Amino acid sequence: MNNARAIAPGKVILIGEHFVVGGQPAIAAAVEIEAQVTAELSSSKGIKVNSREYGEAFFALEDGKNGPLYPVYIAAREVLSIAGGSRGLNLTVESNIPRAAGMGSSAAVAVATAAATAKLLELELSLEKISEIAYRSETVVHGKPSGVDNTVSTYGGLIFYKKGAGFQRISCDVSPIRLVLADSGIERSTGAMVAKVLTLKESYPHILEHVYHAAGELAHSAKNALEEGDFFKVGQLMNINHGLLHAVGVSNAKLDSLVHAAREAGALGAKLTGAGGGGFVVALCWKEDAERVADALKNLAKQVLVTGISRQGVRLVESSSPLR
Ligand code: MEV
C-alpha cells in the first residue's frame, strides 16, 4: 500500500468542560468540521509531518523535540511501535478545525494520524486503541486531558463522558437544531487554562466542590433533556454552565459579549466551549434561527460557523475528498 488516509471530526463540549477533568461527567458532540491525515511510507529513518498551518517538521524515530507538530509524530510513533517496525513515514495534515480554539483540533489530528498510520502498516486497531493512542498524544499538548476530546473524535455523535469510566452514547434526534460557533479570535493554551482552574480549585476546595457538583448535576439533567428532545431545557442548562465556567475564571469580556449577543438573537442557550480564555462560544439554535444568530455574531466574532452534530467519528477514506 502506498498511502492511507483518514478523517476525524472536531468537537464541541455542550456541558462540563474543566469540571470533567475533576471527575464530573460532560456532554460533547462531534461536529461536521474535520481534519484529514494522509500517511505514506518513506525511505527516510524518521517521520516527516507536513501541515497547511504549521509547515514542515522532521522527527527522528526517538525524537524528544517539541513544537506544534510533535503530538502528530507521537501518535504515529505509537502506531509504529505496535507494528514493531522502524519504518520511515510522511504525514500530511489538512484540517478545517480552528486550532487552539476549543474545537478539539489536536485530538482530531491525532485520531486521524493513528487511523491512517495503522491502515498504511496493515494493522487492525480497534477504535478503543486509536482513541487511547490519541489520548497519549494529547498529554503532550495538554498535560492532564480528561480524554473527552479524543473519545468524541474517535466515535462521533453525542456522548456522555466521565473520565476513567468511559462514555455512553446519547440517543437524540438532533435534526431540529444547529450549533452556531463564534470565534473570539483569542488563541490560548488548553494546558494553561486547565492548570489555572486546578489552582483555583486547590485554593478554595470547599467552595469549588459545590461548583463541580453543580456541573455534574447539569450534565445529568442535560442528558435527560437531550433524550427527551427538550432543547429549551438544554439551552437553559448551557446558560447555567456558562455561569459556572465564569465562576472558575475561564470566561472574559469578549466571550461574555458573544454569549449575550447569541442569546439576544434567539439562541436557545449559549456558552463558551472548551478551555475558555478565548476560543469559541457555542450557541444552540433551532435550525430556522441559526442564520439569524450567526448574522448577529458576525460583527463581534473573528469567524462564525454554523454546523450540525455529526454521527461520524474517525473513518478511512479512499481518495482525497473535500473536507467538511
Ligand atoms: C478541552 O477541550 C476541554 C477541557 O475540559 C480539558 C479536558 O477535558 O481535557 C478544558
PDB file of N, CA and C in Angstrom, residues 173-180 229-233 266-269 283-293 306:
ATOM      1  N   ASP A 173     -32.673  12.877  18.542  1.00  0.00           N
ATOM      2  CA  ASP A 173     -32.836  13.341  17.161  1.00  0.00           C
ATOM      3  C   ASP A 173     -32.367  14.794  17.097  1.00  0.00           C
ATOM      4  N   VAL A 174     -31.199  15.007  16.503  1.00  0.00           N
ATOM      5  CA  VAL A 174     -30.620  16.360  16.501  1.00  0.00           C
ATOM      6  C   VAL A 174     -30.999  17.141  15.245  1.00  0.00           C
ATOM      7  N   SER A 175     -31.889  16.562  14.406  1.00  0.00           N
ATOM      8  CA  SER A 175     -32.201  17.251  13.143  1.00  0.00           C
ATOM      9  C   SER A 175     -32.867  18.633  13.331  1.00  0.00           C
ATOM     10  N   PRO A 176     -33.612  18.903  14.430  1.00  0.00           N
ATOM     11  CA  PRO A 176     -34.210  20.259  14.531  1.00  0.00           C
ATOM     12  C   PRO A 176     -33.229  21.353  14.934  1.00  0.00           C
ATOM     13  N   ILE A 177     -32.010  20.992  15.333  1.00  0.00           N
ATOM     14  CA  ILE A 177     -31.128  22.034  15.881  1.00  0.00           C
ATOM     15  C   ILE A 177     -29.832  22.194  15.073  1.00  0.00           C
ATOM     16  N   ARG A 178     -29.236  23.355  15.247  1.00  0.00           N
ATOM     17  CA  ARG A 178     -27.906  23.642  14.688  1.00  0.00           C
ATOM     18  C   ARG A 178     -27.060  24.272  15.797  1.00  0.00           C
ATOM     19  N   LEU A 179     -25.748  24.158  15.621  1.00  0.00           N
ATOM     20  CA  LEU A 179     -24.826  24.819  16.535  1.00  0.00           C
ATOM     21  C   LEU A 179     -24.213  26.005  15.791  1.00  0.00           C
ATOM     22  N   VAL A 180     -24.274  27.164  16.411  1.00  0.00           N
ATOM     23  CA  VAL A 180     -23.597  28.335  15.841  1.00  0.00           C
ATOM     24  C   VAL A 180     -22.351  28.555  16.691  1.00  0.00           C
ATOM     25  N   GLY A 229     -35.616  15.219  23.901  1.00  0.00           N
ATOM     26  CA  GLY A 229     -35.738  16.209  22.817  1.00  0.00           C
ATOM     27  C   GLY A 229     -36.137  17.581  23.343  1.00  0.00           C
ATOM     28  N   ASP A 230     -35.880  17.841  24.630  1.00  0.00           N
ATOM     29  CA  ASP A 230     -36.270  19.122  25.228  1.00  0.00           C
ATOM     30  C   ASP A 230     -35.106  20.122  25.086  1.00  0.00           C
ATOM     31  N   PHE A 231     -35.014  20.724  23.896  1.00  0.00           N
ATOM     32  CA  PHE A 231     -33.871  21.599  23.614  1.00  0.00           C
ATOM     33  C   PHE A 231     -33.963  22.949  24.342  1.00  0.00           C
ATOM     34  N   PHE A 232     -35.193  23.353  24.742  1.00  0.00           N
ATOM     35  CA  PHE A 232     -35.305  24.582  25.571  1.00  0.00           C
ATOM     36  C   PHE A 232     -34.523  24.383  26.863  1.00  0.00           C
ATOM     37  N   LYS A 233     -34.743  23.210  27.458  1.00  0.00           N
ATOM     38  CA  LYS A 233     -34.074  22.918  28.722  1.00  0.00           C
ATOM     39  C   LYS A 233     -32.554  22.796  28.517  1.00  0.00           C
ATOM     40  N   GLY A 266     -31.773  35.063  19.745  1.00  0.00           N
ATOM     41  CA  GLY A 266     -32.734  33.948  19.692  1.00  0.00           C
ATOM     42  C   GLY A 266     -32.155  32.565  19.894  1.00  0.00           C
ATOM     43  N   ALA A 267     -30.881  32.478  20.322  1.00  0.00           N
ATOM     44  CA  ALA A 267     -30.340  31.135  20.605  1.00  0.00           C
ATOM     45  C   ALA A 267     -31.075  30.538  21.812  1.00  0.00           C
ATOM     46  N   LEU A 268     -31.191  29.219  21.825  1.00  0.00           N
ATOM     47  CA  LEU A 268     -31.818  28.535  22.971  1.00  0.00           C
ATOM     48  C   LEU A 268     -30.912  28.614  24.199  1.00  0.00           C
ATOM     49  N   GLY A 269     -29.613  28.660  23.954  1.00  0.00           N
ATOM     50  CA  GLY A 269     -28.640  28.768  25.032  1.00  0.00           C
ATOM     51  C   GLY A 269     -27.277  29.025  24.411  1.00  0.00           C
ATOM     52  N   ALA A 283     -23.535  28.294  20.448  1.00  0.00           N
ATOM     53  CA  ALA A 283     -24.939  28.644  20.685  1.00  0.00           C
ATOM     54  C   ALA A 283     -25.802  27.528  20.116  1.00  0.00           C
ATOM     55  N   LEU A 284     -26.737  27.049  20.919  1.00  0.00           N
ATOM     56  CA  LEU A 284     -27.681  26.020  20.469  1.00  0.00           C
ATOM     57  C   LEU A 284     -28.891  26.745  19.888  1.00  0.00           C
ATOM     58  N   CYS A 285     -29.246  26.396  18.647  1.00  0.00           N
ATOM     59  CA  CYS A 285     -30.322  27.133  17.964  1.00  0.00           C
ATOM     60  C   CYS A 285     -31.266  26.174  17.250  1.00  0.00           C
ATOM     61  N   TRP A 286     -32.531  26.590  17.129  1.00  0.00           N
ATOM     62  CA  TRP A 286     -33.398  25.899  16.172  1.00  0.00           C
ATOM     63  C   TRP A 286     -32.800  26.125  14.791  1.00  0.00           C
ATOM     64  N   LYS A 287     -32.965  25.138  13.926  1.00  0.00           N
ATOM     65  CA  LYS A 287     -32.405  25.208  12.569  1.00  0.00           C
ATOM     66  C   LYS A 287     -32.792  26.519  11.878  1.00  0.00           C
ATOM     67  N   GLU A 288     -34.079  26.905  12.020  1.00  0.00           N
ATOM     68  CA  GLU A 288     -34.564  28.084  11.284  1.00  0.00           C
ATOM     69  C   GLU A 288     -34.050  29.410  11.867  1.00  0.00           C
ATOM     70  N   ASP A 289     -33.496  29.361  13.091  1.00  0.00           N
ATOM     71  CA  ASP A 289     -32.969  30.594  13.707  1.00  0.00           C
ATOM     72  C   ASP A 289     -31.455  30.736  13.543  1.00  0.00           C
ATOM     73  N   ALA A 290     -30.804  29.672  13.059  1.00  0.00           N
ATOM     74  CA  ALA A 290     -29.335  29.640  13.114  1.00  0.00           C
ATOM     75  C   ALA A 290     -28.693  30.774  12.312  1.00  0.00           C
ATOM     76  N   GLU A 291     -29.227  31.044  11.108  1.00  0.00           N
ATOM     77  CA  GLU A 291     -28.586  32.089  10.287  1.00  0.00           C
ATOM     78  C   GLU A 291     -28.750  33.463  10.940  1.00  0.00           C
ATOM     79  N   ARG A 292     -29.916  33.669  11.583  1.00  0.00           N
ATOM     80  CA  ARG A 292     -30.127  34.967  12.252  1.00  0.00           C
ATOM     81  C   ARG A 292     -29.131  35.142  13.411  1.00  0.00           C
ATOM     82  N   VAL A 293     -28.947  34.083  14.179  1.00  0.00           N
ATOM     83  CA  VAL A 293     -27.994  34.159  15.294  1.00  0.00           C
ATOM     84  C   VAL A 293     -26.576  34.372  14.742  1.00  0.00           C
ATOM     85  N   VAL A 306     -21.639  27.675  11.187  1.00  0.00           N
ATOM     86  CA  VAL A 306     -22.900  27.007  11.535  1.00  0.00           C
ATOM     87  C   VAL A 306     -22.709  25.540  11.184  1.00  0.00           C
TER      88      VAL A 306
END
